[in-house]
Amino acid sequence: MITFFNDGHSAHAPEFEFFRGERVPCFETPARAEFVKDRLAARGHGLRTPHIDSASVLARVHAPRYLRFLENAWFDWIALKAGNDQRQPFPSVWPVRSLRSDLEPVNFIARLGLYSMDNGSPLSAGTWAAAKAGADAAASAAAWVAAATGGTRASFCCSRPPGHHAGADFMGGYCFLNNAAVAAQALRDAGAARVAILDVDYHHGNGTQSIFYQRADVLFVSLHGDPQTEYPFFLGHADETGADDGEGFNLNLPLPAGCTALRWFEALEQACLRIRRFDGDALVVSLGLDTFAGDPISTFSLQSGDFSRLGERLGALGLPTVFVLEGGYAAAALGANAVNVIESFEGV
Ligand code: Q9C
Ligand code: ZN
């Protein structure tokens, strides 16, 4: 499978985040993408350099004022105070409920709060560059699949930071630009009338769901830890079925924390049945691998061999498919787990 690798990923390298009352090293590290790259190379899979500028499709999935903020955020931060280039900004106030989010404050930390869903998405000097290059990789992976003449093609967007928690106008959960939404919208723009998105990350893809919630041309299906106990907590429930034209085109399959691989594969089967019934022209897979038993921040128990089973099941859908790397924090196992999915998808 052709992999579009975001060579610019390492420009995003914040040092720490907050976790259970402590300041800890970031879970979402540059090493993650390098482990996947190494495994791809070891298994003889070629890497391509992304060749498409995602600017126009980004403008279709994200709000202009959010894109402007993100592009300038580090510059604005370091301009505030000498030494800020050695510090990470974190939001501390958010426009919840009765507070206004239509106005953009002047204060930088206030603007950071306006455009964040949590304090768990640290910025670094190269965050915009890395995230934009990742969106370019997603658009390139979509273009490759859309250009297929005979048979079905698949591609893998291997990039970080991940994207599925990023909404139209906010960052969150280590995500800044929604790469899966970029891939789905790029497929639509290239002529696919209907696109399905399957999100198998441990965490609900709240950003992707919200971007397409009112649309019937993009189906969103997700299996994930129940938001009653798992991040992102405030979206991902089974009763979220879509709105307006999109009613019936959103399917959440929340699973109890700690559930077995058997239960997970039952939910995958339900997801696949819905995708088959949708009868779309293409599939985007938000490939989070934090369902792995060894993941440090998640509670499911998939083994490396289970990722081969996942790839096989998705291959049986017979759709042109774009895989987009999302979470997965057992970094040393990430390469084998990701490559198991994409190889099994192709019947290797
Ligand atoms: N700083 C993805 O898997 N944060 N994101 C937990 C708080 C939430 C995970 C620790 C985890 C987000 C793409
Ligand atoms: Zn995740």
mmCIF file of C-alpha atoms and ligand atoms in Angstrom:
data_model
loop_
_atom_site.group_PDB
_atom_site.id
_atom_site.type_symbol
_atom_site.label_atom_id
_atom_site.label_comp_id
_atom_site.label_asym_id
_atom_site.label_seq_id
_atom_site.Cartn_x
_atom_site.Cartn_y
_atom_site.Cartn_z
ATOM 1 C CA MET A 1 0.000 0.000 0.000
ATOM 2 C CA ILE A 2 1.268 3.449 -0.879
ATOM 3 C CA THR A 3 2.105 5.484 2.213
ATOM 4 C CA PHE A 4 2.135 9.267 2.185
ATOM 5 C CA PHE A 5 4.531 10.084 5.004
ATOM 6 C CA ASN A 6 4.556 13.505 6.638
ATOM 7 C CA ASP A 7 8.279 14.241 6.791
ATOM 8 C CA GLY A 8 7.523 17.491 8.583
ATOM 9 C CA HIS A 9 5.900 15.752 11.568
ATOM 10 C CA SER A 10 8.839 16.223 13.945
ATOM 11 C CA ALA A 11 8.430 20.018 13.893
ATOM 12 C CA HIS A 12 5.584 19.388 16.354
ATOM 13 C CA ALA A 13 7.397 18.357 19.515
ATOM 14 C CA PRO A 14 6.009 19.799 22.731
ATOM 15 C CA GLU A 15 7.754 18.433 25.815
ATOM 16 C CA PHE A 16 5.064 17.926 28.390
ATOM 17 C CA GLU A 17 1.357 17.706 29.102
ATOM 18 C CA PHE A 18 -0.767 17.461 32.223
ATOM 19 C CA PHE A 19 -1.967 14.003 33.231
ATOM 20 C CA ARG A 20 -3.740 13.037 36.454
ATOM 21 C CA GLY A 21 -2.418 16.004 38.376
ATOM 22 C CA GLU A 22 1.121 15.730 37.120
ATOM 23 C CA ARG A 23 3.289 17.332 34.482
ATOM 24 C CA VAL A 24 4.463 14.384 32.359
ATOM 25 C CA PRO A 25 6.334 13.900 29.053
ATOM 26 C CA CYS A 26 3.973 13.991 26.070
ATOM 27 C CA PHE A 27 2.450 10.672 25.061
ATOM 28 C CA GLU A 28 2.086 11.877 21.475
ATOM 29 C CA THR A 29 5.753 11.937 20.397
ATOM 30 C CA PRO A 30 7.769 12.197 17.155
ATOM 31 C CA ALA A 31 9.070 8.675 17.845
ATOM 32 C CA ARG A 32 5.583 7.308 17.107
ATOM 33 C CA ALA A 33 5.708 8.207 13.421
ATOM 34 C CA GLU A 34 9.334 7.073 13.152
ATOM 35 C CA PHE A 35 8.448 3.625 14.520
ATOM 36 C CA VAL A 36 5.756 3.297 11.845
ATOM 37 C CA LYS A 37 8.126 4.526 9.149
ATOM 38 C CA ASP A 38 10.806 2.012 10.221
ATOM 39 C CA ARG A 39 8.350 -0.875 10.181
ATOM 40 C CA LEU A 40 7.030 0.102 6.749
ATOM 41 C CA ALA A 41 10.597 0.199 5.417
ATOM 42 C CA ALA A 42 11.474 -3.127 7.046
ATOM 43 C CA ARG A 43 8.470 -4.719 5.336
ATOM 44 C CA GLY A 44 9.361 -3.235 1.950
ATOM 45 C CA HIS A 45 6.591 -0.645 1.684
ATOM 46 C CA GLY A 46 7.537 2.468 -0.256
ATOM 47 C CA LEU A 47 7.017 5.946 1.118
ATOM 48 C CA ARG A 48 5.842 8.899 -0.941
ATOM 49 C CA THR A 49 6.219 12.567 -0.229
ATOM 50 C CA PRO A 50 2.873 14.391 -0.082
ATOM 51 C CA HIS A 51 2.431 16.535 -3.185
ATOM 52 C CA ILE A 52 -0.913 18.268 -2.669
ATOM 53 C CA ASP A 53 -1.537 21.592 -0.949
ATOM 54 C CA SER A 54 -4.550 21.020 1.312
ATOM 55 C CA ALA A 55 -5.292 24.756 1.755
ATOM 56 C CA SER A 56 -8.541 24.732 -0.224
ATOM 57 C CA VAL A 57 -9.952 21.592 1.393
ATOM 58 C CA LEU A 58 -8.836 22.795 4.853
ATOM 59 C CA ALA A 59 -10.956 25.902 4.270
ATOM 60 C CA ARG A 60 -13.934 23.592 3.696
ATOM 61 C CA VAL A 61 -13.583 21.640 6.952
ATOM 62 C CA HIS A 62 -12.206 24.303 9.310
ATOM 63 C CA ALA A 63 -13.312 27.850 10.170
ATOM 64 C CA PRO A 64 -11.174 30.604 8.618
ATOM 65 C CA ARG A 65 -10.628 32.363 11.958
ATOM 66 C CA TYR A 66 -9.395 29.105 13.560
ATOM 67 C CA LEU A 67 -6.945 28.449 10.706
ATOM 68 C CA ARG A 68 -5.646 32.026 11.018
ATOM 69 C CA PHE A 69 -5.218 31.615 14.775
ATOM 70 C CA LEU A 70 -3.393 28.292 14.504
ATOM 71 C CA GLU A 71 -1.043 29.468 11.789
ATOM 72 C CA ASN A 72 0.046 32.455 13.887
ATOM 73 C CA ALA A 73 -0.265 30.972 17.375
ATOM 74 C CA TRP A 74 3.409 30.287 18.117
ATOM 75 C CA PHE A 75 4.492 33.649 16.736
ATOM 76 C CA ASP A 76 1.879 35.407 18.899
ATOM 77 C CA TRP A 77 2.969 33.409 21.947
ATOM 78 C CA ILE A 78 6.682 34.194 21.677
ATOM 79 C CA ALA A 79 5.908 37.858 20.959
ATOM 80 C CA LEU A 80 4.197 38.099 24.361
ATOM 81 C CA LYS A 81 7.295 37.739 26.517
ATOM 82 C CA ALA A 82 11.014 37.021 26.252
ATOM 83 C CA GLY A 83 11.670 33.365 27.003
ATOM 84 C CA ASN A 84 8.303 32.111 25.797
ATOM 85 C CA ASP A 85 10.124 30.177 23.075
ATOM 86 C CA GLN A 86 11.233 27.898 25.919
ATOM 87 C CA ARG A 87 7.720 27.566 27.366
ATOM 88 C CA GLN A 88 4.494 25.951 26.194
ATOM 89 C CA PRO A 89 1.246 27.896 26.223
ATOM 90 C CA PHE A 90 -1.825 26.305 27.840
ATOM 91 C CA PRO A 91 -5.367 27.658 27.885
ATOM 92 C CA SER A 92 -6.866 28.494 31.247
ATOM 93 C CA VAL A 93 -10.319 29.891 30.433
ATOM 94 C CA TRP A 94 -12.971 28.611 28.031
ATOM 95 C CA PRO A 95 -16.222 30.103 26.686
ATOM 96 C CA VAL A 96 -18.549 27.449 28.165
ATOM 97 C CA ARG A 97 -22.367 27.804 28.164
ATOM 98 C CA SER A 98 -23.478 31.410 28.742
ATOM 99 C CA LEU A 99 -20.124 32.891 27.658
ATOM 100 C CA ARG A 100 -19.638 34.325 24.170
ATOM 101 C CA SER A 101 -17.656 32.479 21.524
ATOM 102 C CA ASP A 102 -18.642 34.688 18.601
ATOM 103 C CA LEU A 103 -16.086 37.341 19.529
ATOM 104 C CA GLU A 104 -12.364 36.674 19.358
ATOM 105 C CA PRO A 105 -10.570 38.255 22.320
ATOM 106 C CA VAL A 106 -7.264 40.090 21.840
ATOM 107 C CA ASN A 107 -5.526 38.313 24.741
ATOM 108 C CA PHE A 108 -3.544 35.311 23.456
ATOM 109 C CA ILE A 109 -4.406 32.843 26.243
ATOM 110 C CA ALA A 110 -8.076 33.799 25.920
ATOM 111 C CA ARG A 111 -7.927 33.128 22.186
ATOM 112 C CA LEU A 112 -6.195 29.805 22.906
ATOM 113 C CA GLY A 113 -9.124 28.918 25.186
ATOM 114 C CA LEU A 114 -11.665 29.946 22.550
ATOM 115 C CA TYR A 115 -10.037 27.558 20.072
ATOM 116 C CA SER A 116 -9.403 24.608 22.455
ATOM 117 C CA MET A 117 -11.644 21.929 23.957
ATOM 118 C CA ASP A 118 -9.102 20.937 26.633
ATOM 119 C CA ASN A 119 -5.709 21.817 28.118
ATOM 120 C CA GLY A 120 -4.253 18.598 26.727
ATOM 121 C CA SER A 121 -3.114 19.740 23.303
ATOM 122 C CA PRO A 122 0.230 21.461 23.811
ATOM 123 C CA LEU A 123 1.663 23.647 21.062
ATOM 124 C CA SER A 124 5.297 23.895 20.003
ATOM 125 C CA ALA A 125 7.192 26.058 17.518
ATOM 126 C CA GLY A 126 6.440 23.815 14.547
ATOM 127 C CA THR A 127 2.876 22.780 15.342
ATOM 128 C CA TRP A 128 1.294 24.602 12.412
ATOM 129 C CA ALA A 129 3.979 23.446 9.948
ATOM 130 C CA ALA A 130 3.658 19.817 11.063
ATOM 131 C CA ALA A 131 -0.145 19.825 11.149
ATOM 132 C CA LYS A 132 -0.419 21.554 7.756
ATOM 133 C CA ALA A 133 2.023 19.051 6.222
ATOM 134 C CA GLY A 134 -0.128 16.297 7.748
ATOM 135 C CA ALA A 135 -3.247 17.701 6.115
ATOM 136 C CA ASP A 136 -1.294 17.801 2.843
ATOM 137 C CA ALA A 137 -0.469 14.105 3.370
ATOM 138 C CA ALA A 138 -4.155 13.326 3.948
ATOM 139 C CA ALA A 139 -5.171 15.227 0.799
ATOM 140 C CA SER A 140 -2.446 13.432 -1.169
ATOM 141 C CA ALA A 141 -3.555 10.020 0.107
ATOM 142 C CA ALA A 142 -7.135 10.872 -0.922
ATOM 143 C CA ALA A 143 -6.035 12.055 -4.383
ATOM 144 C CA TRP A 144 -4.164 8.805 -4.939
ATOM 145 C CA VAL A 145 -7.262 6.746 -4.158
ATOM 146 C CA ALA A 146 -9.545 9.037 -6.176
ATOM 147 C CA ALA A 147 -7.309 8.699 -9.233
ATOM 148 C CA ALA A 148 -7.759 4.906 -9.416
ATOM 149 C CA THR A 149 -8.873 3.818 -12.865
ATOM 150 C CA GLY A 150 -9.384 0.076 -12.529
ATOM 151 C CA GLY A 151 -9.843 -1.896 -9.328
ATOM 152 C CA THR A 152 -9.811 -0.410 -5.864
ATOM 153 C CA ARG A 153 -6.878 1.475 -4.496
ATOM 154 C CA ALA A 154 -5.888 2.152 -0.947
ATOM 155 C CA SER A 155 -3.413 4.505 0.677
ATOM 156 C CA PHE A 156 -2.030 5.256 4.107
ATOM 157 C CA CYS A 157 -1.555 8.764 5.482
ATOM 158 C CA CYS A 158 1.202 8.283 8.062
ATOM 159 C CA SER A 159 1.366 11.498 9.994
ATOM 160 C CA ARG A 160 1.243 13.190 13.337
ATOM 161 C CA PRO A 161 -0.088 15.128 15.183
ATOM 162 C CA PRO A 162 -3.370 13.182 14.905
ATOM 163 C CA GLY A 163 -6.607 14.883 13.857
ATOM 164 C CA HIS A 164 -9.919 13.317 14.868
ATOM 165 C CA HIS A 165 -10.560 15.400 18.010
ATOM 166 C CA ALA A 166 -10.087 18.675 16.096
ATOM 167 C CA GLY A 167 -13.421 20.264 15.216
ATOM 168 C CA ALA A 168 -14.179 22.928 12.652
ATOM 169 C CA ASP A 169 -12.899 25.643 15.004
ATOM 170 C CA PHE A 170 -11.026 23.989 17.848
ATOM 171 C CA MET A 171 -8.066 21.830 18.782
ATOM 172 C CA GLY A 172 -8.166 19.064 21.384
ATOM 173 C CA GLY A 173 -6.804 15.657 22.368
ATOM 174 C CA TYR A 174 -3.386 16.236 20.691
ATOM 175 C CA CYS A 175 -5.200 17.174 17.443
ATOM 176 C CA PHE A 176 -5.090 20.444 15.463
ATOM 177 C CA LEU A 177 -6.241 19.804 11.894
ATOM 178 C CA ASN A 178 -8.696 17.024 11.153
ATOM 179 C CA ASN A 179 -6.830 14.839 8.670
ATOM 180 C CA ALA A 180 -9.638 12.286 8.280
ATOM 181 C CA ALA A 181 -12.116 15.072 7.500
ATOM 182 C CA VAL A 182 -9.637 16.489 4.982
ATOM 183 C CA ALA A 183 -9.362 13.063 3.315
ATOM 184 C CA ALA A 184 -13.149 12.591 3.225
ATOM 185 C CA GLN A 185 -13.807 16.084 1.864
ATOM 186 C CA ALA A 186 -11.011 15.681 -0.717
ATOM 187 C CA LEU A 187 -12.597 12.419 -1.899
ATOM 188 C CA ARG A 188 -15.964 14.187 -2.211
ATOM 189 C CA ASP A 189 -14.396 17.039 -4.150
ATOM 190 C CA ALA A 190 -12.688 14.531 -6.461
ATOM 191 C CA GLY A 191 -16.032 13.025 -7.414
ATOM 192 C CA ALA A 192 -16.989 10.442 -4.775
ATOM 193 C CA ALA A 193 -20.704 11.104 -4.149
ATOM 194 C CA ARG A 194 -20.746 9.425 -0.740
ATOM 195 C CA VAL A 195 -17.896 8.733 1.657
ATOM 196 C CA ALA A 196 -17.947 6.605 4.817
ATOM 197 C CA ILE A 197 -15.618 7.301 7.726
ATOM 198 C CA LEU A 198 -14.854 4.516 10.199
ATOM 199 C CA ASP A 199 -13.091 5.653 13.357
ATOM 200 C CA VAL A 200 -11.469 2.801 15.299
ATOM 201 C CA ASP A 201 -9.365 4.934 17.662
ATOM 202 C CA TYR A 202 -9.939 4.176 21.361
ATOM 203 C CA HIS A 203 -11.316 7.692 21.804
ATOM 204 C CA HIS A 204 -14.459 8.971 20.108
ATOM 205 C CA GLY A 205 -13.668 11.141 17.075
ATOM 206 C CA ASN A 206 -15.708 14.103 18.271
ATOM 207 C CA GLY A 207 -14.194 16.520 15.768
ATOM 208 C CA THR A 208 -14.944 14.368 12.741
ATOM 209 C CA GLN A 209 -18.462 13.625 13.966
ATOM 210 C CA SER A 210 -19.252 17.293 14.472
ATOM 211 C CA ILE A 211 -17.810 18.394 11.114
ATOM 212 C CA PHE A 212 -20.138 16.029 9.214
ATOM 213 C CA TYR A 213 -23.072 15.802 11.667
ATOM 214 C CA GLN A 214 -25.562 17.599 9.423
ATOM 215 C CA ARG A 215 -24.501 15.897 6.209
ATOM 216 C CA ALA A 216 -25.875 12.780 4.508
ATOM 217 C CA ASP A 217 -23.014 12.536 2.003
ATOM 218 C CA VAL A 218 -20.492 11.565 4.683
ATOM 219 C CA LEU A 219 -21.349 8.717 7.069
ATOM 220 C CA PHE A 220 -19.489 8.706 10.394
ATOM 221 C CA VAL A 221 -19.212 5.434 12.321
ATOM 222 C CA SER A 222 -17.126 5.078 15.473
ATOM 223 C CA LEU A 223 -16.318 2.400 18.028
ATOM 224 C CA HIS A 224 -14.706 3.742 21.152
ATOM 225 C CA GLY A 225 -14.521 3.783 24.924
ATOM 226 C CA ASP A 226 -17.812 4.902 26.459
ATOM 227 C CA PRO A 227 -17.643 8.688 26.978
ATOM 228 C CA GLN A 228 -19.290 8.269 30.373
ATOM 229 C CA THR A 229 -15.825 7.295 31.610
ATOM 230 C CA GLU A 230 -13.425 7.926 28.708
ATOM 231 C CA TYR A 231 -12.089 10.999 26.899
ATOM 232 C CA PRO A 232 -13.542 13.109 25.208
ATOM 233 C CA PHE A 233 -16.447 12.674 27.713
ATOM 234 C CA PHE A 234 -18.770 15.227 26.100
ATOM 235 C CA LEU A 235 -19.572 13.468 22.808
ATOM 236 C CA GLY A 236 -19.732 9.919 21.468
ATOM 237 C CA HIS A 237 -22.972 8.568 22.936
ATOM 238 C CA ALA A 238 -25.191 6.071 21.111
ATOM 239 C CA ASP A 239 -28.097 8.517 20.835
ATOM 240 C CA GLU A 240 -26.105 10.868 18.570
ATOM 241 C CA THR A 241 -27.514 9.825 15.207
ATOM 242 C CA GLY A 242 -27.045 12.973 13.086
ATOM 243 C CA ALA A 243 -29.124 16.104 12.531
ATOM 244 C CA ASP A 244 -31.018 17.789 9.692
ATOM 245 C CA ASP A 245 -29.978 16.183 6.368
ATOM 246 C CA GLY A 246 -27.490 14.098 8.336
ATOM 247 C CA GLU A 247 -30.109 12.362 10.500
ATOM 248 C CA GLY A 248 -29.288 8.638 10.440
ATOM 249 C CA PHE A 249 -25.758 9.173 9.091
ATOM 250 C CA ASN A 250 -23.914 9.059 12.407
ATOM 251 C CA LEU A 251 -23.409 5.815 14.324
ATOM 252 C CA ASN A 252 -21.657 5.636 17.683
ATOM 253 C CA LEU A 253 -20.849 2.281 19.235
ATOM 254 C CA PRO A 254 -19.530 3.092 22.711
ATOM 255 C CA LEU A 255 -17.942 0.158 24.541
ATOM 256 C CA PRO A 256 -17.278 -0.222 28.257
ATOM 257 C CA ALA A 257 -13.758 0.554 29.445
ATOM 258 C CA GLY A 258 -11.793 -2.659 29.797
ATOM 259 C CA CYS A 259 -13.930 -4.632 27.355
ATOM 260 C CA THR A 260 -12.608 -7.692 25.550
ATOM 261 C CA ALA A 261 -11.365 -7.986 21.979
ATOM 262 C CA LEU A 262 -14.343 -10.297 21.336
ATOM 263 C CA ARG A 263 -16.753 -7.502 22.217
ATOM 264 C CA TRP A 264 -14.753 -5.023 20.147
ATOM 265 C CA PHE A 265 -14.967 -7.224 17.052
ATOM 266 C CA GLU A 266 -18.729 -7.619 17.532
ATOM 267 C CA ALA A 267 -19.014 -3.838 17.399
ATOM 268 C CA LEU A 268 -16.733 -3.754 14.347
ATOM 269 C CA GLU A 269 -19.141 -6.127 12.630
ATOM 270 C CA GLN A 270 -22.057 -3.773 13.350
ATOM 271 C CA ALA A 271 -20.001 -0.873 12.015
ATOM 272 C CA CYS A 272 -19.174 -2.779 8.825
ATOM 273 C CA LEU A 273 -22.827 -3.699 8.257
ATOM 274 C CA ARG A 274 -23.805 -0.018 8.488
ATOM 275 C CA ILE A 275 -21.017 0.958 6.076
ATOM 276 C CA ARG A 276 -22.115 -1.715 3.617
ATOM 277 C CA ARG A 277 -25.737 -0.491 3.789
ATOM 278 C CA PHE A 278 -24.568 3.093 3.182
ATOM 279 C CA ASP A 279 -23.074 1.873 -0.101
ATOM 280 C CA GLY A 280 -20.580 4.733 -0.431
ATOM 281 C CA ASP A 281 -17.921 5.223 -3.074
ATOM 282 C CA ALA A 282 -14.976 5.359 -0.694
ATOM 283 C CA LEU A 283 -13.924 4.737 2.901
ATOM 284 C CA VAL A 284 -11.705 6.747 5.240
ATOM 285 C CA VAL A 285 -10.399 4.878 8.285
ATOM 286 C CA SER A 286 -9.335 6.914 11.298
ATOM 287 C CA LEU A 287 -6.699 4.407 12.329
ATOM 288 C CA GLY A 288 -6.070 4.866 16.011
ATOM 289 C CA LEU A 289 -4.102 1.993 17.505
ATOM 290 C CA ASP A 290 -4.646 2.921 21.147
ATOM 291 C CA THR A 291 -7.050 -0.040 21.433
ATOM 292 C CA PHE A 292 -3.848 -2.095 21.878
ATOM 293 C CA ALA A 293 -3.517 -3.950 25.200
ATOM 294 C CA GLY A 294 -0.182 -2.238 25.862
ATOM 295 C CA ASP A 295 -1.456 1.300 25.410
ATOM 296 C CA PRO A 296 -0.519 3.493 28.391
ATOM 297 C CA ILE A 297 -3.655 5.692 28.391
ATOM 298 C CA SER A 298 -6.394 3.302 27.209
ATOM 299 C CA THR A 299 -8.146 0.181 28.505
ATOM 300 C CA PHE A 300 -9.009 -2.118 25.582
ATOM 301 C CA SER A 301 -7.083 -5.324 25.033
ATOM 302 C CA LEU A 302 -6.418 -5.880 21.336
ATOM 303 C CA GLN A 303 -3.251 -7.858 20.595
ATOM 304 C CA SER A 304 -0.990 -7.251 17.596
ATOM 305 C CA GLY A 305 -2.613 -10.162 15.748
ATOM 306 C CA ASP A 306 -6.023 -8.538 16.204
ATOM 307 C CA PHE A 307 -4.875 -5.654 14.011
ATOM 308 C CA SER A 308 -4.383 -8.147 11.175
ATOM 309 C CA ARG A 309 -7.946 -9.308 11.723
ATOM 310 C CA LEU A 310 -9.119 -5.675 11.564
ATOM 311 C CA GLY A 311 -7.306 -5.116 8.271
ATOM 312 C CA GLU A 312 -8.758 -8.281 6.810
ATOM 313 C CA ARG A 313 -12.316 -7.279 7.759
ATOM 314 C CA LEU A 314 -11.911 -3.820 6.254
ATOM 315 C CA GLY A 315 -10.426 -5.273 3.069
ATOM 316 C CA ALA A 316 -13.556 -7.417 2.714
ATOM 317 C CA LEU A 317 -15.623 -4.221 2.372
ATOM 318 C CA GLY A 318 -14.033 -3.867 -1.066
ATOM 319 C CA LEU A 319 -13.976 -0.059 -1.022
ATOM 320 C CA PRO A 320 -11.323 2.432 -2.156
ATOM 321 C CA THR A 321 -9.840 3.272 1.232
ATOM 322 C CA VAL A 322 -7.690 5.945 2.825
ATOM 323 C CA PHE A 323 -6.144 5.017 6.179
ATOM 324 C CA VAL A 324 -5.239 7.976 8.397
ATOM 325 C CA LEU A 325 -3.034 7.453 11.460
ATOM 326 C CA GLU A 326 -4.621 8.769 14.667
ATOM 327 C CA GLY A 327 -3.694 7.750 18.235
ATOM 328 C CA GLY A 328 -1.680 4.857 19.684
ATOM 329 C CA TYR A 329 0.818 5.515 22.455
ATOM 330 C CA ALA A 330 2.618 2.216 22.922
ATOM 331 C CA ALA A 331 5.131 3.724 20.499
ATOM 332 C CA ALA A 332 7.442 0.733 20.054
ATOM 333 C CA ALA A 333 4.492 -1.501 19.069
ATOM 334 C CA LEU A 334 2.842 1.103 16.845
ATOM 335 C CA GLY A 335 4.770 0.185 13.708
ATOM 336 C CA ALA A 336 3.925 -3.510 13.806
ATOM 337 C CA ASN A 337 0.297 -2.814 14.707
ATOM 338 C CA ALA A 338 -0.223 -0.267 11.917
ATOM 339 C CA VAL A 339 1.534 -2.369 9.309
ATOM 340 C CA ASN A 340 -0.504 -5.422 10.359
ATOM 341 C CA VAL A 341 -3.681 -3.512 9.463
ATOM 342 C CA ILE A 342 -2.544 -2.278 6.078
ATOM 343 C CA GLU A 343 -0.913 -5.545 5.010
ATOM 344 C CA SER A 344 -3.929 -7.641 5.983
ATOM 345 C CA PHE A 345 -6.225 -5.181 4.233
ATOM 346 C CA GLU A 346 -4.427 -6.064 1.012
ATOM 347 C CA GLY A 347 -4.372 -9.769 1.783
ATOM 348 C CA VAL A 348 -0.613 -9.979 2.419
HETATM 349 N N1 Q9C B 1 -3.619 15.390 28.936
HETATM 350 C C1 Q9C B 1 -5.904 10.631 20.473
HETATM 351 O O1 Q9C B 1 -5.813 9.434 20.685
HETATM 352 N N2 Q9C B 1 -5.791 13.232 27.037
HETATM 353 N N3 Q9C B 1 -5.999 11.535 21.447
HETATM 354 C C2 Q9C B 1 -5.493 12.475 28.220
HETATM 355 C C3 Q9C B 1 -4.693 14.582 29.319
HETATM 356 C C4 Q9C B 1 -6.770 12.718 26.176
HETATM 357 C C5 Q9C B 1 -6.008 11.113 22.829
HETATM 358 C C6 Q9C B 1 -4.433 13.128 29.053
HETATM 359 C C7 Q9C B 1 -6.290 11.715 25.175
HETATM 360 C C8 Q9C B 1 -6.434 12.184 23.760
HETATM 361 C C9 Q9C B 1 -5.817 11.142 19.076
HETATM 362 ZN ZN ZN B 2 -7.125 7.970 20.797
#
